[in-house]
Amino acid sequence: MRVNVTVSLKAGVLDPQGQAIENALGSLGFKGVSHVTQSKLISFDLDSTDADAARTQVTDMCEKLLANTVIERYDIALEQD
Amino acid sequence: MRVNVTVSLKAGVLDPQGQAIENALGSLGFKGVSHVTQSKLISFDLDSTDADAARTQVTDMCEKLLANTVIERYDIALEQD
């Protein structure tokens, strides 16, 4: 199955990349843009057919490697083949 | 409306971040993981109610700022309020 993990900053954590994008869009003349955030999307193939087992395993990956859970939250989406 | 832009490397472009994640997951003992890619997810509020006009405007943002279209492709998703 294909796994998509979105890792984003928790609410209240400063997002300088998002702020830089918002400022740059404004400088380029784009109006009406606000609350810009930049997150990471990590995708991979996982050799598993059991969605529950896969979700448990991917949660473990997020806690150990993919996210810094002090400042980041993660969202897991599984696409069955 | 909320706009979600996914910016990912085009097929064939080296993805060292994805490779580093794949190696690290293997080192941590996670099996069966392959084809790891890391992309950027840029989200923002856009002060617009016309989906067609919004898509045109966001495409312009991608071409001018959000993506390096030589090596990256982008996918735009709009969420109406």
XYZ file of N, CA, C and O in Angstrom:
648
model
N 0.834 -1.194 0.000
C 0.000 0.000 0.000
C 0.878 1.256 0.000
O 2.052 1.196 0.342
N 0.275 2.349 -0.441
C 0.987 3.629 -0.426
C 0.613 4.367 0.862
O -0.562 4.450 1.209
N 1.626 4.877 1.554
C 1.421 5.596 2.808
C 1.788 7.066 2.587
O 2.839 7.362 2.012
N 0.912 7.970 3.026
C 1.189 9.407 2.965
C 1.149 9.960 4.382
O 0.107 9.901 5.040
N 2.271 10.490 4.832
C 2.353 11.082 6.165
C 2.573 12.584 6.005
O 3.537 13.008 5.360
N 1.661 13.372 6.562
C 1.815 14.824 6.557
C 2.329 15.252 7.921
O 1.702 14.948 8.939
N 3.465 15.917 7.935
C 4.064 16.391 9.185
C 4.014 17.914 9.171
O 4.629 18.556 8.314
N 3.252 18.490 10.115
C 3.106 19.943 10.135
C 3.378 20.472 11.538
O 3.325 19.725 12.520
N 3.678 21.746 11.610
C 3.946 22.363 12.907
C 2.666 22.451 13.719
O 1.584 22.710 13.173
N 2.780 22.226 15.024
C 1.628 22.380 15.906
C 1.212 23.845 15.948
O 2.022 24.751 15.717
N -0.060 24.066 16.239
C -0.570 25.428 16.360
C 0.241 26.170 17.422
O 0.556 25.615 18.479
N 0.604 27.386 17.126
C 1.343 28.194 18.086
C 2.847 28.158 17.892
O 3.555 29.006 18.438
N 3.335 27.194 17.097
C 4.768 27.139 16.815
C 5.060 28.065 15.635
O 4.335 28.047 14.636
N 6.080 28.873 15.757
C 6.425 29.807 14.684
C 6.737 29.051 13.398
O 7.421 28.033 13.423
N 6.239 29.558 12.274
C 6.455 28.926 10.971
C 7.145 29.937 10.056
O 6.504 30.612 9.254
N 8.475 30.067 10.169
C 9.171 31.087 9.375
C 9.094 30.828 7.878
O 9.061 31.777 7.092
N 9.032 29.546 7.468
C 8.915 29.262 6.032
C 7.576 29.768 5.500
O 7.507 30.385 4.444
N 6.511 29.479 6.267
C 5.194 29.967 5.864
C 5.156 31.481 5.789
O 4.595 32.063 4.854
N 5.778 32.118 6.778
C 5.796 33.592 6.800
C 6.576 34.150 5.616
O 6.165 35.143 5.000
N 7.688 33.485 5.286
C 8.501 33.940 4.141
C 7.707 33.835 2.842
O 7.764 34.726 1.980
N 6.960 32.730 2.694
C 6.145 32.556 1.485
C 5.060 33.626 1.418
O 4.814 34.228 0.367
N 4.432 33.879 2.576
C 3.354 34.893 2.601
C 3.904 36.264 2.206
O 3.299 36.976 1.393
N 5.060 36.608 2.745
C 5.668 37.898 2.407
C 6.043 37.960 0.925
O 5.824 38.973 0.264
N 6.598 36.865 0.408
C 7.040 36.855 -0.993
C 5.848 36.948 -1.940
O 5.904 37.648 -2.957
N 4.747 36.239 -1.601
C 3.547 36.327 -2.452
C 3.024 37.762 -2.465
O 2.623 38.276 -3.518
N 3.052 38.400 -1.298
C 2.619 39.803 -1.226
C 3.504 40.699 -2.078
O 3.014 41.557 -2.825
N 4.815 40.473 -2.010
C 5.756 41.284 -2.801
C 5.535 41.106 -4.295
O 5.783 42.019 -5.087
N 5.084 39.913 -4.692
C 4.841 39.636 -6.113
C 3.483 40.151 -6.572
O 3.118 39.994 -7.735
N 2.712 40.730 -5.636
C 1.449 41.348 -6.026
C 0.229 40.469 -5.835
O -0.876 40.857 -6.227
N 0.397 39.294 -5.237
C -0.770 38.437 -4.990
C -1.489 38.920 -3.740
O -0.876 39.067 -2.681
N -2.778 39.171 -3.885
C -3.576 39.734 -2.790
C -4.418 38.639 -2.136
O -4.752 37.638 -2.760
N -4.817 38.888 -0.883
C -5.816 38.050 -0.229
C -5.288 36.722 0.269
O -6.066 35.810 0.539
N -3.955 36.604 0.433
C -3.360 35.364 0.922
C -3.043 35.524 2.405
O -2.440 36.517 2.810
N -3.457 34.555 3.224
C -3.164 34.629 4.656
C -3.027 33.230 5.237
O -3.372 32.241 4.596
N -2.512 33.175 6.467
C -2.351 31.918 7.200
C -1.602 30.867 6.373
O -2.054 29.729 6.241
N -0.456 31.268 5.838
C 0.345 30.334 5.045
C 1.117 29.399 5.975
O 1.742 29.850 6.931
N 1.052 28.108 5.692
C 1.865 27.136 6.429
C 2.578 26.242 5.425
O 2.066 25.974 4.338
N 3.775 25.804 5.801
C 4.474 24.814 4.984
C 4.687 23.552 5.806
O 5.207 23.601 6.926
N 4.259 22.436 5.255
C 4.391 21.140 5.930
C 5.206 20.203 5.048
O 5.498 20.510 3.897
N 5.545 19.050 5.629
C 6.246 18.014 4.871
C 5.263 16.896 4.546
O 4.450 16.517 5.380
N 5.363 16.398 3.336
C 4.568 15.234 2.940
C 5.539 14.115 2.600
O 6.302 14.220 1.638
N 5.535 13.072 3.422
C 6.428 11.934 3.221
C 5.577 10.769 2.722
O 4.590 10.397 3.361
N 5.930 10.235 1.558
C 5.164 9.146 0.946
C 6.064 7.952 0.720
O 7.236 8.110 0.367
N 5.531 6.769 0.908
C 6.322 5.557 0.630
C 5.412 4.364 0.416
O 4.238 4.365 0.816
N 5.972 3.339 -0.223
C 5.295 2.055 -0.365
C 5.609 1.223 0.860
O 6.765 1.170 1.303
N 4.581 0.581 1.411
C 4.777 -0.296 2.563
C 4.259 -1.671 2.183
O 3.134 -1.810 1.696
N 5.120 -2.663 2.383
C 4.800 -4.033 2.005
C 3.908 -4.645 3.083
O 4.381 -5.381 3.956
N 2.613 -4.308 3.030
C 1.670 -4.765 4.053
C 0.268 -4.729 3.466
O -0.038 -3.897 2.611
N -0.575 -5.643 3.869
C -1.956 -5.634 3.377
C -2.940 -5.398 4.517
O -4.137 -5.232 4.272
N -2.446 -5.364 5.744
C -3.310 -5.193 6.912
C -3.274 -3.722 7.334
O -2.247 -3.228 7.818
N -4.390 -3.009 7.124
C -4.412 -1.569 7.367
C -4.156 -1.238 8.840
O -3.444 -0.267 9.142
N -4.708 -2.021 9.747
C -4.520 -1.735 11.172
C -3.056 -1.897 11.572
O -2.483 -1.047 12.262
N -2.449 -3.007 11.122
C -1.037 -3.245 11.436
C -0.165 -2.156 10.800
O 0.790 -1.669 11.415
N -0.516 -1.769 9.570
C 0.257 -0.737 8.878
C 0.177 0.584 9.631
O 1.185 1.274 9.825
N -1.028 0.943 10.091
C -1.198 2.218 10.803
C -0.379 2.220 12.095
O 0.242 3.230 12.444
N -0.373 1.085 12.789
C 0.418 0.974 14.020
C 1.904 1.151 13.720
O 2.625 1.874 14.419
N 2.354 0.488 12.630
C 3.765 0.566 12.268
C 4.152 1.991 11.852
O 5.213 2.504 12.253
N 3.290 2.642 11.074
C 3.611 3.999 10.598
C 3.573 4.992 11.761
O 4.384 5.929 11.817
N 2.654 4.784 12.713
C 2.636 5.633 13.905
C 3.966 5.533 14.645
O 4.535 6.541 15.092
N 4.479 4.315 14.739
C 5.777 4.084 15.376
C 6.893 4.815 14.617
O 7.779 5.449 15.216
N 6.838 4.761 13.277
C 7.836 5.483 12.456
C 7.784 6.986 12.731
O 8.818 7.654 12.818
N 6.550 7.514 12.837
C 6.382 8.953 13.074
C 6.956 9.335 14.427
O 7.665 10.341 14.550
N 6.648 8.532 15.451
C 7.102 8.850 16.810
C 8.621 8.768 16.912
O 9.246 9.540 17.643
N 9.221 7.809 16.169
C 10.666 7.578 16.306
C 11.508 8.406 15.345
O 12.660 8.698 15.634
N 10.968 8.729 14.168
C 11.827 9.367 13.157
C 11.180 10.526 12.405
O 11.775 11.595 12.278
N 9.955 10.298 11.898
C 9.448 11.228 10.882
C 9.034 12.579 11.440
O 9.119 13.593 10.743
N 8.545 12.599 12.687
C 8.078 13.863 13.273
C 8.831 14.156 14.560
O 9.223 13.245 15.284
N 9.031 15.418 14.824
C 9.498 15.869 16.131
C 8.243 16.238 16.910
O 7.690 17.328 16.735
N 7.792 15.315 17.738
C 6.453 15.469 18.332
C 6.383 16.574 19.383
O 5.297 16.880 19.869
N 7.519 17.174 19.722
C 7.464 18.333 20.616
C 6.803 19.509 19.894
O 5.991 20.231 20.472
N 7.145 19.682 18.624
C 6.637 20.853 17.888
C 5.813 20.474 16.662
O 5.195 21.340 16.054
N 5.794 19.186 16.297
C 5.099 18.799 15.066
C 4.002 17.770 15.346
O 4.111 16.965 16.270
N 2.981 17.815 14.520
C 1.954 16.784 14.568
C 1.971 16.054 13.228
O 2.471 16.587 12.224
N 1.427 14.853 13.205
C 1.445 14.085 11.966
C 0.070 13.494 11.692
O -0.708 13.242 12.597
N -0.177 13.304 10.407
C -1.444 12.743 9.960
C -1.113 11.633 8.957
O -0.329 11.848 8.028
N -1.693 10.464 9.181
C -1.365 9.287 8.371
C -2.541 8.945 7.466
O -3.677 8.824 7.939
N -2.270 8.797 6.169
C -3.300 8.356 5.224
C -2.767 7.138 4.471
O -1.633 7.161 3.977
N -3.573 6.091 4.421
C -3.171 4.847 3.741
C -3.998 4.675 2.475
O -5.202 4.868 2.489
N -3.317 4.327 1.386
C -4.017 4.005 0.132
C -3.795 2.536 -0.166
O -2.687 2.131 -0.497
N -4.857 1.762 -0.075
C -4.739 0.340 -0.422
C -4.469 0.210 -1.918
O -4.968 0.989 -2.721
N -3.671 -0.783 -2.282
C -3.415 -1.032 -3.716
C -4.689 -1.545 -4.388
O -5.472 -2.264 -3.803
N -11.368 30.562 0.764
C -11.182 29.127 0.645
C -9.769 28.752 1.076
O -8.880 29.588 1.125
N -9.618 27.476 1.444
C -8.297 26.968 1.810
C -7.663 26.328 0.571
O -8.333 25.557 -0.145
N -6.417 26.678 0.328
C -5.692 26.161 -0.831
C -4.561 25.258 -0.335
O -3.828 25.628 0.590
N -4.445 24.070 -0.897
C -3.350 23.154 -0.581
C -2.555 22.889 -1.852
O -3.100 22.361 -2.822
N -1.289 23.260 -1.837
C -0.411 23.029 -2.987
C 0.654 22.015 -2.587
O 1.382 22.232 -1.613
N 0.715 20.911 -3.296
C 1.754 19.905 -3.067
C 2.830 20.086 -4.127
O 2.535 20.047 -5.323
N 4.053 20.311 -3.673
C 5.186 20.497 -4.583
C 6.129 19.317 -4.400
O 6.688 19.114 -3.316
N 6.270 18.519 -5.448
C 7.115 17.318 -5.341
C 8.097 17.274 -6.506
O 7.901 17.921 -7.542
N 9.156 16.511 -6.315
C 10.160 16.382 -7.363
C 9.597 15.594 -8.537
O 8.850 14.628 -8.349
N 9.971 16.004 -9.744
C 9.559 15.255 -10.930
C 10.221 13.889 -10.921
O 11.284 13.701 -10.316
N 9.573 12.948 -11.588
C 10.142 11.600 -11.706
C 11.524 11.687 -12.341
O 11.732 12.433 -13.297
N 12.473 10.960 -11.779
C 13.813 10.947 -12.336
C 14.772 11.907 -11.669
O 15.977 11.793 -11.835
N 14.224 12.853 -10.893
C 15.090 13.784 -10.164
C 15.500 13.123 -8.848
O 14.656 12.548 -8.153
N 16.777 13.178 -8.523
C 17.255 12.566 -7.288
C 16.559 13.181 -6.077
O 16.376 14.391 -5.999
N 16.172 12.333 -5.112
C 15.483 12.795 -3.907
C 16.305 12.357 -2.688
O 16.035 11.340 -2.067
N 17.354 13.122 -2.356
C 18.229 12.699 -1.256
C 17.519 12.653 0.088
O 17.864 11.820 0.934
N 16.519 13.526 0.291
C 15.781 13.493 1.556
C 15.006 12.188 1.686
O 15.011 11.546 2.728
N 14.323 11.817 0.589
C 13.592 10.554 0.610
C 14.524 9.375 0.839
O 14.219 8.453 1.602
N 15.691 9.416 0.192
C 16.655 8.325 0.348
C 17.161 8.249 1.786
O 17.312 7.149 2.347
N 17.400 9.416 2.390
C 17.880 9.449 3.776
C 16.826 8.867 4.726
O 17.157 8.120 5.662
N 15.554 9.197 4.482
C 14.477 8.660 5.319
C 14.401 7.143 5.155
O 14.277 6.399 6.132
N 14.491 6.687 3.897
C 14.413 5.241 3.642
C 15.547 4.508 4.366
O 15.322 3.481 5.021
N 16.753 5.055 4.302
C 17.893 4.434 4.972
C 17.699 4.430 6.488
O 17.995 3.434 7.161
N 17.219 5.553 7.018
C 17.060 5.665 8.470
C 15.981 4.713 8.970
O 16.135 4.087 10.030
N 14.880 4.583 8.215
C 13.824 3.639 8.618
C 14.375 2.215 8.637
O 14.089 1.441 9.561
N 15.189 1.890 7.628
C 15.813 0.567 7.606
C 16.721 0.345 8.806
O 16.695 -0.706 9.452
N 17.511 1.370 9.148
C 18.420 1.274 10.294
C 17.661 1.077 11.598
O 18.155 0.451 12.533
N 16.447 1.641 11.667
C 15.634 1.515 12.886
C 14.873 0.189 12.932
O 14.135 -0.068 13.884
N 15.019 -0.618 11.880
C 14.413 -1.940 11.910
C 13.064 -2.037 11.219
O 12.411 -3.086 11.283
N 12.624 -0.965 10.558
C 11.348 -1.032 9.838
C 11.586 -1.712 8.491
O 12.445 -1.288 7.712
N 10.805 -2.753 8.223
C 10.974 -3.547 7.007
C 9.901 -3.187 5.983
O 8.818 -2.715 6.333
N 10.186 -3.490 4.725
C 9.165 -3.407 3.677
C 8.847 -2.001 3.213
O 7.805 -1.765 2.607
N 9.751 -1.034 3.496
C 9.528 0.355 3.077
C 10.338 0.620 1.816
O 11.526 0.302 1.762
N 9.692 1.193 0.793
C 10.413 1.502 -0.446
C 9.804 2.716 -1.124
O 8.717 3.164 -0.763
N 10.525 3.242 -2.110
C 10.067 4.392 -2.899
C 9.649 5.561 -2.011
O 8.560 6.129 -2.178
N 10.520 5.937 -1.082
C 10.217 7.058 -0.185
C 10.448 8.376 -0.919
O 11.492 8.555 -1.563
N 9.490 9.277 -0.848
C 9.666 10.624 -1.397
C 9.254 11.649 -0.338
O 8.373 11.375 0.484
N 9.933 12.770 -0.351
C 9.498 13.866 0.523
C 9.108 15.059 -0.329
O 9.870 15.498 -1.192
N 7.910 15.571 -0.088
C 7.392 16.714 -0.834
C 7.060 17.838 0.135
O 7.074 17.653 1.344
N 6.755 18.992 -0.439
C 6.316 20.135 0.370
C 4.818 20.306 0.212
O 4.283 20.168 -0.888
N 4.160 20.603 1.318
C 2.737 20.920 1.277
C 2.578 22.345 1.775
O 2.860 22.636 2.938
N 2.168 23.240 0.877
C 1.988 24.654 1.215
C 0.488 24.923 1.254
O -0.226 24.660 0.284
N 0.000 25.402 2.396
C -1.433 25.652 2.574
C -1.648 27.107 2.936
O -0.849 27.685 3.675
N -2.724 27.663 2.433
C -3.046 29.051 2.805
C -4.509 29.358 2.543
O -5.186 28.651 1.793
N -4.987 30.400 3.221
C -6.322 30.922 2.968
C -6.238 31.904 1.820
O -5.323 32.735 1.776
N -7.179 31.800 0.893
C -7.228 32.734 -0.238
C -8.600 33.396 -0.228
O -9.624 32.714 -0.156
N -8.561 34.719 -0.269
C -9.786 35.503 -0.188
C -10.450 35.526 -1.566
O -10.310 36.490 -2.317
N -11.140 34.426 -1.908
C -11.757 34.298 -3.222
C -12.898 33.297 -3.117
O -12.833 32.352 -2.340
N -13.932 33.489 -3.898
C -15.047 32.543 -3.891
C -15.206 31.856 -5.244
O -15.991 30.927 -5.381
N -14.437 32.314 -6.223
C -14.539 31.772 -7.580
C -13.431 30.731 -7.767
O -12.247 31.067 -7.835
N -13.811 29.453 -7.861
C -12.816 28.380 -7.908
C -11.943 28.484 -9.162
O -10.735 28.257 -9.099
N -12.540 28.838 -10.299
C -11.762 28.918 -11.536
C -10.726 30.036 -11.462
O -9.562 29.847 -11.819
N -11.160 31.200 -10.953
C -10.230 32.327 -10.819
C -9.145 31.987 -9.815
O -7.964 32.310 -10.018
N -9.525 31.305 -8.724
C -8.555 30.938 -7.695
C -7.511 29.986 -8.267
O -6.311 30.146 -8.043
N -7.964 29.002 -9.033
C -7.029 28.027 -9.599
C -6.039 28.711 -10.548
O -4.845 28.406 -10.554
N -6.552 29.652 -11.338
C -5.674 30.403 -12.240
C -4.626 31.187 -11.454
O -3.432 31.187 -11.786
N -5.094 31.827 -10.365
C -4.189 32.642 -9.558
C -3.129 31.766 -8.863
O -1.945 32.114 -8.832
N -3.570 30.621 -8.330
C -2.636 29.744 -7.609
C -1.638 29.115 -8.583
O -0.460 28.941 -8.258
N -2.105 28.796 -9.804
C -1.175 28.292 -10.819
C -0.079 29.314 -11.088
O 1.109 28.977 -11.188
N -0.483 30.591 -11.166
C 0.479 31.676 -11.372
C 1.470 31.742 -10.202
O 2.685 31.908 -10.397
N 0.955 31.580 -8.963
C 1.840 31.570 -7.778
C 2.854 30.430 -7.863
O 4.025 30.597 -7.532
N 2.383 29.259 -8.309
C 3.272 28.097 -8.403
C 4.365 28.341 -9.426
O 5.545 28.052 -9.181
N 3.975 28.881 -10.586
C 4.943 29.097 -11.659
C 5.973 30.152 -11.281
O 7.138 30.061 -11.658
N 5.530 31.170 -10.512
C 6.423 32.292 -10.199
C 7.224 32.096 -8.928
O 8.300 32.662 -8.774
N 6.663 31.332 -7.939
C 7.335 31.288 -6.638
C 7.387 29.900 -6.006
O 8.437 29.463 -5.537
N 6.238 29.217 -5.959
C 6.138 28.065 -5.049
C 6.903 26.845 -5.548
O 7.392 26.056 -4.742
N 6.990 26.683 -6.858
C 7.668 25.508 -7.400
C 8.797 25.925 -8.335
O 8.726 26.968 -8.986
N 9.841 25.129 -8.357
C 10.891 25.255 -9.371
C 10.516 24.264 -10.460
O 10.785 23.069 -10.342
N 9.868 24.785 -11.514
C 9.237 23.883 -12.481
C 10.245 23.125 -13.349
O 9.852 22.267 -14.128
N 11.528 23.448 -13.224
C 12.533 22.651 -13.929
C 12.595 21.245 -13.324
O 12.690 20.254 -14.046
N 12.521 21.178 -12.000
C 12.681 19.884 -11.328
C 11.461 19.479 -10.502
O 11.393 18.354 -10.028
N 10.517 20.395 -10.325
C 9.375 20.088 -9.452
C 8.054 20.188 -10.210
O 7.915 20.978 -11.142
N 7.090 19.383 -9.771
C 5.735 19.513 -10.280
C 4.847 19.907 -9.108
O 5.213 19.706 -7.951
N 3.683 20.461 -9.425
C 2.794 20.910 -8.352
C 1.383 20.436 -8.619
O 0.972 20.227 -9.757
N 0.665 20.254 -7.513
C -0.721 19.807 -7.584
C -1.531 20.735 -6.680
O -1.158 20.961 -5.528
N -2.614 21.279 -7.219
C -3.404 22.277 -6.492
C -4.736 21.665 -6.070
O -5.435 21.076 -6.897
N -5.076 21.784 -4.788
C -6.384 21.340 -4.297
C -7.040 22.505 -3.574
O -6.408 23.155 -2.731
N -8.301 22.772 -3.922
C -9.045 23.882 -3.313
C -10.141 23.326 -2.415
O -10.841 22.391 -2.803
N -10.258 23.882 -1.224
C -11.359 23.514 -0.322
C -12.250 24.728 -0.141
O -11.850 25.705 0.479
N -13.453 24.642 -0.673
C -14.404 25.742 -0.489
C -14.789 25.837 0.980
O -14.896 24.829 1.664
N -15.008 27.056 1.463
C -15.451 27.234 2.858
C -16.877 26.713 3.007
O -17.700 26.850 2.121
